PDB file of C-alpha atoms and ligand atoms in Angstrom:
ATOM      1  CA  MET A  28     107.990 122.439  74.737  1.00 81.00           C
ATOM      2  CA  SER A  29     104.544 123.679  73.875  1.00 82.00           C
ATOM      3  CA  ILE A  30     101.269 122.284  75.157  1.00 86.00           C
ATOM      4  CA  LEU A  31     100.710 118.822  73.755  1.00 86.00           C
ATOM      5  CA  SER A  32      97.655 116.814  72.957  1.00 88.00           C
ATOM      6  CA  THR A  33      97.466 113.561  74.902  1.00 94.00           C
ATOM      7  CA  ARG A  34      97.869 111.409  71.757  1.00 94.00           C
ATOM      8  CA  GLN A  35     101.581 110.622  71.767  1.00 94.00           C
ATOM      9  CA  MET A  36     101.835 110.670  75.564  1.00 96.00           C
ATOM     10  CA  LEU A  37      99.210 107.958  75.916  1.00 98.00           C
ATOM     11  CA  LEU A  38     100.524 105.907  73.006  1.00 97.00           C
ATOM     12  CA  ASN A  39     103.980 105.937  74.614  1.00 97.00           C
ATOM     13  CA  ALA A  40     102.452 104.821  77.906  1.00 97.00           C
ATOM     14  CA  GLN A  41     100.525 102.059  76.150  1.00 97.00           C
ATOM     15  CA  ARG A  42     103.652 100.855  74.352  1.00 97.00           C
ATOM     16  CA  ASP A  43     105.793 100.843  77.509  1.00 97.00           C
ATOM     17  CA  GLY A  44     103.194  99.588  80.032  1.00 97.00           C
ATOM     18  CA  TYR A  45     102.725 102.561  82.368  1.00 98.00           C
ATOM     19  CA  ALA A  46     100.019 105.196  82.842  1.00 98.00           C
ATOM     20  CA  VAL A  47     100.129 108.976  82.579  1.00 98.00           C
ATOM     21  CA  PRO A  48      98.515 110.537  85.657  1.00 98.00           C
ATOM     22  CA  ALA A  49      95.805 113.139  85.052  1.00 98.00           C
ATOM     23  CA  PHE A  50      95.439 115.417  88.056  1.00 98.00           C
ATOM     24  CA  ASN A  51      92.427 117.692  88.496  1.00 98.00           C
ATOM     25  CA  ILE A  52      93.530 121.221  89.375  1.00 98.00           C
ATOM     26  CA  HIS A  53      91.529 124.271  90.427  1.00 97.00           C
ATOM     27  CA  ASN A  54      93.858 127.260  90.540  1.00 97.00           C
ATOM     28  CA  LEU A  55      97.460 128.401  90.201  1.00 97.00           C
ATOM     29  CA  GLU A  56      98.595 126.699  93.406  1.00 97.00           C
ATOM     30  CA  THR A  57      97.254 123.248  92.528  1.00 98.00           C
ATOM     31  CA  LEU A  58      98.597 123.524  88.976  1.00 98.00           C
ATOM     32  CA  GLN A  59     102.036 124.467  90.337  1.00 98.00           C
ATOM     33  CA  VAL A  60     102.119 121.453  92.656  1.00 98.00           C
ATOM     34  CA  VAL A  61     101.239 119.083  89.826  1.00 98.00           C
ATOM     35  CA  VAL A  62     103.718 120.541  87.344  1.00 98.00           C
ATOM     36  CA  ASP A  63     106.613 121.063  89.784  1.00 98.00           C
ATOM     37  CA  THR A  64     106.305 117.512  91.107  1.00 98.00           C
ATOM     38  CA  ALA A  65     106.077 116.000  87.617  1.00 98.00           C
ATOM     39  CA  VAL A  66     109.180 117.982  86.595  1.00 98.00           C
ATOM     40  CA  GLU A  67     111.123 116.765  89.640  1.00 98.00           C
ATOM     41  CA  MET A  68     110.125 113.181  88.899  1.00 98.00           C
ATOM     42  CA  LYS A  69     110.563 113.474  85.107  1.00 97.00           C
ATOM     43  CA  SER A  70     107.022 112.276  84.498  1.00 98.00           C
ATOM     44  CA  PRO A  71     104.714 113.219  81.652  1.00 97.00           C
ATOM     45  CA  VAL A  72     101.602 114.787  83.145  1.00 97.00           C
ATOM     46  CA  ILE A  73      98.050 115.757  82.279  1.00 98.00           C
ATOM     47  CA  ILE A  74      96.506 118.759  83.991  1.00 97.00           C
ATOM     48  CA  ALA A  75      92.738 118.306  84.024  1.00 98.00           C
ATOM     49  CA  GLY A  76      89.993 120.881  84.523  1.00 98.00           C
ATOM     50  CA  THR A  77      86.281 120.112  84.843  1.00 97.00           C
ATOM     51  CA  PRO A  78      83.650 122.550  83.537  1.00 97.00           C
ATOM     52  CA  SER A  79      83.248 124.045  87.010  1.00 97.00           C
ATOM     53  CA  THR A  80      87.009 124.579  87.319  1.00 97.00           C
ATOM     54  CA  ILE A  81      87.097 126.295  83.945  1.00 97.00           C
ATOM     55  CA  GLU A  82      84.150 128.436  85.004  1.00 97.00           C
ATOM     56  CA  TYR A  83      85.744 129.217  88.377  1.00 97.00           C
ATOM     57  CA  ALA A  84      89.246 130.086  87.164  1.00 97.00           C
ATOM     58  CA  GLY A  85      88.541 131.129  83.555  1.00 97.00           C
ATOM     59  CA  ALA A  86      89.516 129.134  80.458  1.00 97.00           C
ATOM     60  CA  GLU A  87      92.072 131.715  79.296  1.00 96.00           C
ATOM     61  CA  TYR A  88      93.778 131.842  82.684  1.00 97.00           C
ATOM     62  CA  ILE A  89      93.986 128.049  82.963  1.00 97.00           C
ATOM     63  CA  ASN A  90      95.232 127.702  79.402  1.00 95.00           C
ATOM     64  CA  ALA A  91      97.793 130.477  79.873  1.00 96.00           C
ATOM     65  CA  MET A  92      99.118 128.917  83.083  1.00 96.00           C
ATOM     66  CA  ALA A  93      99.506 125.572  81.332  1.00 96.00           C
ATOM     67  CA  GLU A  94     101.268 127.306  78.411  1.00 95.00           C
ATOM     68  CA  VAL A  95     103.759 128.890  80.804  1.00 96.00           C
ATOM     69  CA  ALA A  96     104.454 125.519  82.414  1.00 96.00           C
ATOM     70  CA  ALA A  97     104.808 123.739  79.077  1.00 94.00           C
ATOM     71  CA  HIS A  98     107.271 126.336  77.751  1.00 95.00           C
ATOM     72  CA  LYS A  99     109.268 126.441  80.942  1.00 95.00           C
ATOM     73  CA  TYR A 100     109.939 122.707  81.279  1.00 95.00           C
ATOM     74  CA  ASP A 101     111.060 119.778  79.130  1.00 93.00           C
ATOM     75  CA  ILE A 102     108.527 117.170  80.249  1.00 94.00           C
ATOM     76  CA  PRO A 103     105.405 116.545  78.138  1.00 95.00           C
ATOM     77  CA  ILE A 104     102.493 118.538  79.614  1.00 96.00           C
ATOM     78  CA  ALA A 105      98.891 118.421  78.399  1.00 96.00           C
ATOM     79  CA  ILE A 106      95.911 120.412  79.586  1.00 96.00           C
ATOM     80  CA  HIS A 107      92.704 118.420  79.363  1.00 97.00           C
ATOM     81  CA  LEU A 108      89.027 119.381  79.528  1.00 98.00           C
ATOM     82  CA  ASP A 109      87.554 116.754  81.857  1.00 97.00           C
ATOM     83  CA  HIS A 110      83.906 115.582  81.833  1.00 96.00           C
ATOM     84  CA  PHE A 111      82.605 118.222  79.461  1.00 97.00           C
ATOM     85  CA  GLU A 112      79.028 117.532  78.389  1.00 97.00           C
ATOM     86  CA  ASP A 113      78.504 120.645  76.291  1.00 97.00           C
ATOM     87  CA  VAL A 114      79.820 120.325  72.718  1.00 98.00           C
ATOM     88  CA  GLU A 115      79.856 124.089  72.118  1.00 98.00           C
ATOM     89  CA  ALA A 116      81.906 124.670  75.284  1.00 98.00           C
ATOM     90  CA  ILE A 117      84.477 122.137  74.066  1.00 98.00           C
ATOM     91  CA  LYS A 118      84.663 123.788  70.646  1.00 98.00           C
ATOM     92  CA  SER A 119      85.197 127.255  72.108  1.00 97.00           C
ATOM     93  CA  ASN A 120      87.929 125.956  74.429  1.00 97.00           C
ATOM     94  CA  ILE A 121      89.665 124.212  71.531  1.00 97.00           C
ATOM     95  CA  ASP A 122      89.498 127.541  69.704  1.00 97.00           C
ATOM     96  CA  ILE A 123      91.494 129.211  72.469  1.00 95.00           C
ATOM     97  CA  GLY A 124      94.165 126.478  72.457  1.00 93.00           C
ATOM     98  CA  PHE A 125      93.082 123.436  74.489  1.00 96.00           C
ATOM     99  CA  LYS A 126      94.471 120.327  72.817  1.00 96.00           C
ATOM    100  CA  SER A 127      92.751 117.565  74.749  1.00 97.00           C
ATOM    101  CA  CYS A 128      89.204 116.951  75.926  1.00 98.00           C
ATOM    102  CA  MET A 129      86.757 114.432  77.265  1.00 98.00           C
ATOM    103  CA  ILE A 130      83.248 114.601  75.902  1.00 97.00           C
ATOM    104  CA  ASP A 131      81.110 112.867  78.493  1.00 95.00           C
ATOM    105  CA  ALA A 132      77.936 111.661  76.803  1.00 95.00           C
ATOM    106  CA  SER A 133      77.850 108.495  78.915  1.00 91.00           C
ATOM    107  CA  LYS A 134      74.370 109.333  80.208  1.00 90.00           C
ATOM    108  CA  LEU A 135      72.963 109.040  76.685  1.00 93.00           C
ATOM    109  CA  GLU A 136      71.950 105.797  75.029  1.00 92.00           C
ATOM    110  CA  PHE A 137      74.488 104.174  72.679  1.00 95.00           C
ATOM    111  CA  GLU A 138      73.555 105.774  69.324  1.00 97.00           C
ATOM    112  CA  LYS A 139      73.137 109.251  70.830  1.00 97.00           C
ATOM    113  CA  ASN A 140      76.419 108.900  72.707  1.00 96.00           C
ATOM    114  CA  ILE A 141      78.146 107.985  69.409  1.00 97.00           C
ATOM    115  CA  ALA A 142      76.594 110.920  67.529  1.00 98.00           C
ATOM    116  CA  LYS A 143      77.606 113.488  70.165  1.00 98.00           C
ATOM    117  CA  VAL A 144      81.127 112.120  70.526  1.00 98.00           C
ATOM    118  CA  LYS A 145      81.610 111.965  66.752  1.00 98.00           C
ATOM    119  CA  GLU A 146      80.692 115.644  66.447  1.00 98.00           C
ATOM    120  CA  VAL A 147      83.441 116.529  68.935  1.00 98.00           C
ATOM    121  CA  VAL A 148      85.980 114.210  67.267  1.00 98.00           C
ATOM    122  CA  ASP A 149      85.320 115.758  63.834  1.00 98.00           C
ATOM    123  CA  TYR A 150      85.922 119.228  65.251  1.00 98.00           C
ATOM    124  CA  ALA A 151      88.860 118.441  67.560  1.00 98.00           C
ATOM    125  CA  HIS A 152      90.872 116.494  64.995  1.00 98.00           C
ATOM    126  CA  LYS A 153      90.887 119.491  62.655  1.00 98.00           C
ATOM    127  CA  PHE A 154      92.928 121.253  65.363  1.00 97.00           C
ATOM    128  CA  ASP A 155      95.033 118.207  66.227  1.00 95.00           C
ATOM    129  CA  ALA A 156      93.278 117.992  69.604  1.00 97.00           C
ATOM    130  CA  THR A 157      92.559 114.575  71.165  1.00 98.00           C
ATOM    131  CA  VAL A 158      89.232 113.262  72.391  1.00 98.00           C
ATOM    132  CA  GLU A 159      88.392 110.880  75.206  1.00 98.00           C
ATOM    133  CA  ALA A 160      84.882 109.519  75.706  1.00 97.00           C
ATOM    134  CA  GLU A 161      83.210 107.190  78.171  1.00 96.00           C
ATOM    135  CA  LEU A 162      81.142 104.102  77.535  1.00 95.00           C
ATOM    136  CA  GLY A 163      79.296 102.676  80.529  1.00 91.00           C
ATOM    137  CA  LYS A 164      78.609 104.886  83.496  1.00 83.00           C
ATOM    138  CA  LEU A 165      80.719 105.508  86.615  1.00 81.00           C
ATOM    139  CA  GLY A 166      78.995 106.102  89.938  1.00 75.00           C
ATOM    140  CA  GLY A 167      79.805 108.809  92.478  1.00 77.00           C
ATOM    141  CA  GLN A 168      80.265 112.555  92.286  1.00 74.00           C
ATOM    142  CA  GLU A 169      82.690 114.541  90.125  1.00 70.00           C
ATOM    143  CA  ASP A 170      82.010 118.222  90.794  1.00 74.00           C
ATOM    144  CA  ASP A 171      78.391 118.843  89.797  1.00 71.00           C
ATOM    145  CA  LEU A 172      78.073 115.507  88.014  1.00 69.00           C
ATOM    146  CA  ILE A 173      76.368 112.987  90.277  1.00 71.00           C
ATOM    147  CA  VAL A 174      75.561 109.392  89.277  1.00 69.00           C
ATOM    148  CA  ASP A 175      73.626 107.299  91.784  1.00 70.00           C
ATOM    149  CA  GLU A 176      75.059 103.819  92.494  1.00 70.00           C
ATOM    150  CA  LYS A 177      71.974 102.146  91.041  1.00 64.00           C
ATOM    151  CA  ASP A 178      72.513 103.972  87.720  1.00 66.00           C
ATOM    152  CA  THR A 179      76.117 102.821  87.218  1.00 78.00           C
ATOM    153  CA  MET A 180      76.761 100.635  84.190  1.00 89.00           C
ATOM    154  CA  TYR A 181      79.878  98.625  83.329  1.00 93.00           C
ATOM    155  CA  THR A 182      81.435  98.945  79.868  1.00 95.00           C
ATOM    156  CA  ASN A 183      80.390  96.201  77.475  1.00 95.00           C
ATOM    157  CA  PRO A 184      83.553  95.049  75.605  1.00 96.00           C
ATOM    158  CA  ASN A 185      81.811  94.412  72.265  1.00 96.00           C
ATOM    159  CA  ASP A 186      80.032  97.758  72.405  1.00 96.00           C
ATOM    160  CA  ALA A 187      83.373  99.380  73.285  1.00 97.00           C
ATOM    161  CA  ALA A 188      84.966  98.070  70.082  1.00 98.00           C
ATOM    162  CA  GLU A 189      82.087  99.385  67.972  1.00 98.00           C
ATOM    163  CA  PHE A 190      82.038 102.700  69.875  1.00 98.00           C
ATOM    164  CA  VAL A 191      85.744 103.349  69.267  1.00 98.00           C
ATOM    165  CA  LYS A 192      85.508 102.400  65.600  1.00 98.00           C
ATOM    166  CA  ARG A 193      82.479 104.526  64.851  1.00 98.00           C
ATOM    167  CA  THR A 194      83.497 107.622  66.834  1.00 98.00           C
ATOM    168  CA  GLY A 195      87.232 107.718  66.020  1.00 98.00           C
ATOM    169  CA  ILE A 196      88.100 108.680  69.612  1.00 98.00           C
ATOM    170  CA  ASP A 197      91.714 108.749  70.765  1.00 98.00           C
ATOM    171  CA  SER A 198      91.130 107.163  74.187  1.00 98.00           C
ATOM    172  CA  LEU A 199      88.313 105.353  75.964  1.00 98.00           C
ATOM    173  CA  ALA A 200      87.238 105.791  79.591  1.00 97.00           C
ATOM    174  CA  VAL A 201      86.025 102.441  80.905  1.00 97.00           C
ATOM    175  CA  ALA A 202      83.592 101.645  83.697  1.00 95.00           C
ATOM    176  CA  ILE A 203      84.998  98.575  85.475  1.00 96.00           C
ATOM    177  CA  GLY A 204      83.983  99.224  89.081  1.00 93.00           C
ATOM    178  CA  THR A 205      85.632 102.509  90.046  1.00 94.00           C
ATOM    179  CA  ALA A 206      83.532 105.513  91.110  1.00 90.00           C
ATOM    180  CA  HIS A 207      84.243 109.205  91.549  1.00 91.00           C
ATOM    181  CA  GLY A 208      84.979 110.286  95.122  1.00 92.00           C
ATOM    182  CA  LEU A 209      85.330 108.100  98.211  1.00 92.00           C
ATOM    183  CA  TYR A 210      84.067 104.507  98.418  1.00 90.00           C
ATOM    184  CA  LYS A 211      81.687 103.076 101.001  1.00 86.00           C
ATOM    185  CA  GLY A 212      83.493  99.707 101.058  1.00 88.00           C
ATOM    186  CA  GLU A 213      86.581  98.392  99.261  1.00 88.00           C
ATOM    187  CA  PRO A 214      86.156  98.947  95.503  1.00 91.00           C
ATOM    188  CA  LYS A 215      85.983  95.785  93.399  1.00 92.00           C
ATOM    189  CA  LEU A 216      87.407  96.124  89.915  1.00 94.00           C
ATOM    190  CA  ASP A 217      86.298  93.799  87.134  1.00 95.00           C
ATOM    191  CA  PHE A 218      89.706  92.857  85.715  1.00 97.00           C
ATOM    192  CA  GLU A 219      88.309  90.170  83.414  1.00 96.00           C
ATOM    193  CA  ARG A 220      86.169  92.829  81.770  1.00 96.00           C
ATOM    194  CA  LEU A 221      89.190  95.130  81.467  1.00 97.00           C
ATOM    195  CA  LYS A 222      91.202  92.351  79.792  1.00 98.00           C
ATOM    196  CA  GLU A 223      88.398  91.711  77.339  1.00 97.00           C
ATOM    197  CA  ILE A 224      88.030  95.409  76.516  1.00 97.00           C
ATOM    198  CA  ARG A 225      91.803  95.657  76.017  1.00 98.00           C
ATOM    199  CA  SER A 226      91.757  92.698  73.622  1.00 98.00           C
ATOM    200  CA  LYS A 227      89.003  94.295  71.512  1.00 98.00           C
ATOM    201  CA  VAL A 228      89.978  97.977  71.573  1.00 97.00           C
ATOM    202  CA  GLU A 229      93.223  99.451  70.272  1.00 96.00           C
ATOM    203  CA  VAL A 230      93.141 102.986  71.689  1.00 98.00           C
ATOM    204  CA  PRO A 231      94.569 103.810  75.158  1.00 98.00           C
ATOM    205  CA  LEU A 232      92.194 103.083  78.058  1.00 98.00           C
ATOM    206  CA  VAL A 233      91.438 105.528  80.884  1.00 98.00           C
ATOM    207  CA  LEU A 234      90.623 104.832  84.533  1.00 98.00           C
ATOM    208  CA  HIS A 235      88.414 107.459  86.161  1.00 97.00           C
ATOM    209  CA  GLY A 236      87.739 107.590  89.885  1.00 95.00           C
ATOM    210  CA  ALA A 237      91.192 106.414  90.959  1.00 96.00           C
ATOM    211  CA  SER A 238      91.064 108.140  94.362  1.00 96.00           C
ATOM    212  CA  ASP A 239      90.592 105.887  97.391  1.00 95.00           C
ATOM    213  CA  VAL A 240      91.357 102.788  95.303  1.00 97.00           C
ATOM    214  CA  PRO A 241      94.092 100.579  96.854  1.00 97.00           C
ATOM    215  CA  ASP A 242      97.422 101.064  95.053  1.00 98.00           C
ATOM    216  CA  GLU A 243      97.713  97.409  94.070  1.00 97.00           C
ATOM    217  CA  LEU A 244      94.378  97.522  92.253  1.00 98.00           C
ATOM    218  CA  VAL A 245      95.380 100.617  90.288  1.00 98.00           C
ATOM    219  CA  MET A 246      98.724  99.004  89.433  1.00 98.00           C
ATOM    220  CA  LYS A 247      96.997  95.835  88.305  1.00 98.00           C
ATOM    221  CA  ALA A 248      94.651  97.877  86.098  1.00 98.00           C
ATOM    222  CA  ILE A 249      97.716  99.546  84.555  1.00 98.00           C
ATOM    223  CA  SER A 250      99.335  96.163  83.944  1.00 98.00           C
ATOM    224  CA  LEU A 251      96.161  95.140  82.082  1.00 98.00           C
ATOM    225  CA  GLY A 252      96.167  98.140  79.774  1.00 96.00           C
ATOM    226  CA  ILE A 253      95.066 101.329  81.569  1.00 98.00           C
ATOM    227  CA  CYS A 254      97.237 104.192  80.208  1.00 98.00           C
ATOM    228  CA  LYS A 255      95.711 107.242  81.952  1.00 98.00           C
ATOM    229  CA  VAL A 256      94.749 107.432  85.630  1.00 98.00           C
ATOM    230  CA  ASN A 257      92.475 110.259  86.788  1.00 98.00           C
ATOM    231  CA  VAL A 258      92.857 111.615  90.318  1.00 98.00           C
ATOM    232  CA  ALA A 259      90.876 114.432  91.953  1.00 98.00           C
ATOM    233  CA  THR A 260      89.489 113.659  95.427  1.00 97.00           C
ATOM    234  CA  ASP A 261      92.770 112.265  96.823  1.00 98.00           C
ATOM    235  CA  LEU A 262      94.354 115.680  96.132  1.00 98.00           C
ATOM    236  CA  LYS A 263      91.545 117.846  97.493  1.00 98.00           C
ATOM    237  CA  ILE A 264      91.445 116.096 100.871  1.00 98.00           C
ATOM    238  CA  PRO A 265      95.089 116.692 101.965  1.00 98.00           C
ATOM    239  CA  PHE A 266      95.121 120.223 100.513  1.00 98.00           C
ATOM    240  CA  SER A 267      92.025 121.333 102.398  1.00 98.00           C
ATOM    241  CA  GLY A 268      92.999 119.286 105.476  1.00 98.00           C
ATOM    242  CA  ALA A 269      96.346 121.088 105.746  1.00 98.00           C
ATOM    243  CA  LEU A 270      94.623 124.473 105.421  1.00 98.00           C
ATOM    244  CA  LYS A 271      92.118 123.600 108.158  1.00 98.00           C
ATOM    245  CA  GLU A 272      94.983 122.488 110.402  1.00 98.00           C
ATOM    246  CA  TYR A 273      96.936 125.686 109.663  1.00 98.00           C
ATOM    247  CA  PHE A 274      93.970 127.906 110.503  1.00 98.00           C
ATOM    248  CA  SER A 275      93.238 125.982 113.668  1.00 98.00           C
ATOM    249  CA  GLN A 276      96.824 126.673 114.810  1.00 98.00           C
ATOM    250  CA  HIS A 277      96.968 130.238 113.400  1.00 98.00           C
ATOM    251  CA  PRO A 278      93.441 131.635 113.682  1.00 98.00           C
ATOM    252  CA  GLU A 279      94.793 135.129 113.008  1.00 98.00           C
ATOM    253  CA  ALA A 280      96.354 134.075 109.630  1.00 98.00           C
ATOM    254  CA  ASN A 281      95.362 136.137 106.590  1.00 98.00           C
ATOM    255  CA  ASP A 282      98.288 135.818 104.170  1.00 98.00           C
ATOM    256  CA  PRO A 283      97.480 133.393 101.314  1.00 97.00           C
ATOM    257  CA  ARG A 284     101.201 132.860 100.663  1.00 96.00           C
ATOM    258  CA  LYS A 285     101.476 131.463 104.193  1.00 97.00           C
ATOM    259  CA  TYR A 286      98.265 129.477 104.526  1.00 97.00           C
ATOM    260  CA  MET A 287      98.386 128.009 100.997  1.00 97.00           C
ATOM    261  CA  THR A 288     101.891 126.610 101.488  1.00 98.00           C
ATOM    262  CA  PRO A 289     100.993 123.716 103.838  1.00 98.00           C
ATOM    263  CA  GLY A 290      98.149 122.802 101.460  1.00 98.00           C
ATOM    264  CA  LYS A 291     100.588 122.645  98.559  1.00 98.00           C
ATOM    265  CA  GLU A 292     103.069 120.578 100.560  1.00 98.00           C
ATOM    266  CA  ALA A 293     100.411 118.074 101.608  1.00 98.00           C
ATOM    267  CA  MET A 294      99.109 117.754  98.056  1.00 98.00           C
ATOM    268  CA  LYS A 295     102.635 117.294  96.699  1.00 98.00           C
ATOM    269  CA  LYS A 296     103.154 114.080  98.705  1.00 98.00           C
ATOM    270  CA  ILE A 297     100.080 112.545  97.090  1.00 98.00           C
ATOM    271  CA  VAL A 298     101.072 113.677  93.580  1.00 98.00           C
ATOM    272  CA  GLU A 299     104.483 112.030  94.141  1.00 98.00           C
ATOM    273  CA  HIS A 300     102.850 108.831  95.297  1.00 98.00           C
ATOM    274  CA  LYS A 301     100.425 108.683  92.366  1.00 98.00           C
ATOM    275  CA  ILE A 302     103.282 109.214  89.893  1.00 98.00           C
ATOM    276  CA  GLN A 303     105.082 106.251  91.498  1.00 98.00           C
ATOM    277  CA  ILE A 304     101.945 104.089  91.263  1.00 98.00           C
ATOM    278  CA  CYS A 305     101.490 105.024  87.596  1.00 98.00           C
ATOM    279  CA  GLY A 306     105.098 104.054  86.830  1.00 98.00           C
ATOM    280  CA  SER A 307     105.485 107.303  84.883  1.00 98.00           C
ATOM    281  CA  ALA A 308     108.576 108.660  86.715  1.00 98.00           C
ATOM    282  CA  ASN A 309     111.840 108.964  84.773  1.00 97.00           C
ATOM    283  CA  ARG A 310     110.196 108.525  81.398  1.00 96.00           C
ATOM    284  CA  TYR A 311     111.723 111.810  80.100  1.00 88.00           C
TER     285      TYR A 311
HETATM  286  P1  13P B 154      88.337 110.895  91.815  1.00 66.17           P
HETATM  287  O1  13P B 154      87.803 112.168  92.395  1.00 66.17           O
HETATM  288  O2  13P B 154      87.618 109.707  92.371  1.00 66.17           O
HETATM  289  O3  13P B 154      89.806 110.808  91.924  1.00 66.17           O
HETATM  290  O4  13P B 154      87.978 110.894  90.269  1.00 66.17           O
HETATM  291  C1  13P B 154      88.676 111.755  89.418  1.00 66.17           C
HETATM  292  C2  13P B 154      88.255 111.622  88.012  1.00 66.17           C
HETATM  293  O5  13P B 154      87.929 110.555  87.541  1.00 66.17           O
HETATM  294  C3  13P B 154      88.305 112.832  87.182  1.00 66.17           C
HETATM  295  O6  13P B 154      87.844 112.639  85.905  1.00 66.17           O
END
């Protein structure tokens, strides 16, 4: 296959009541874990890169690695620009082949958010690339993007319907109580709000901040219409934890092929688990 946009993947998930997992990657190793595990489990998968990942690894490298994976395997694979705030950066990445993006203008007030998102949609759709946008505001930290708890804002269902209609986005990220990163207490998700959004909005809905959320809450959100589940922190912790453990036992280690391997193995277990939770295994 070639690299896909997320359009058909998410519509299939919406039709059949599961979610496609979107895993944030940072380099070749993390991309390999995500793709290899999805292939083993026959799950569609979205590889996501934030602006700082793209800056760190290079857009061409990330895109080329995803291309290799997509051509090598039969499962649907998309590479997605996650939490991009800069319209020009999105356009230049679409120009080099990215087929899916999130324009995050959630900090802006409603009309400005719509205008910025619409500009990206008009550009992306010319290249058959899909666009996700967020209405409301999630708390927590995603890379360099930090939103204080007091500034979080839940998605208003009526505004969501108008936002989707006027922007023409392909999927909507909703703020229903999740936050990026780890939680101080048990997260409380507003399922009534999710149901209402689902009843008013036709496009697939996206859950950000799915790390550290109890499995049953994520599964319930999927049963109520979430079609894409974003996971970053829950992958970083076991990867880095396994490396720390390896170095503590082998302080003399200097071979990346050796010290990266336990990190990959630890991350793989979590990717497997998240695919199970999403119900996306054996869909291809
Ligand atoms: P977590 O780091 O909380 O998993 O959030 C990931 C995310 O939403 C990426 O967009």
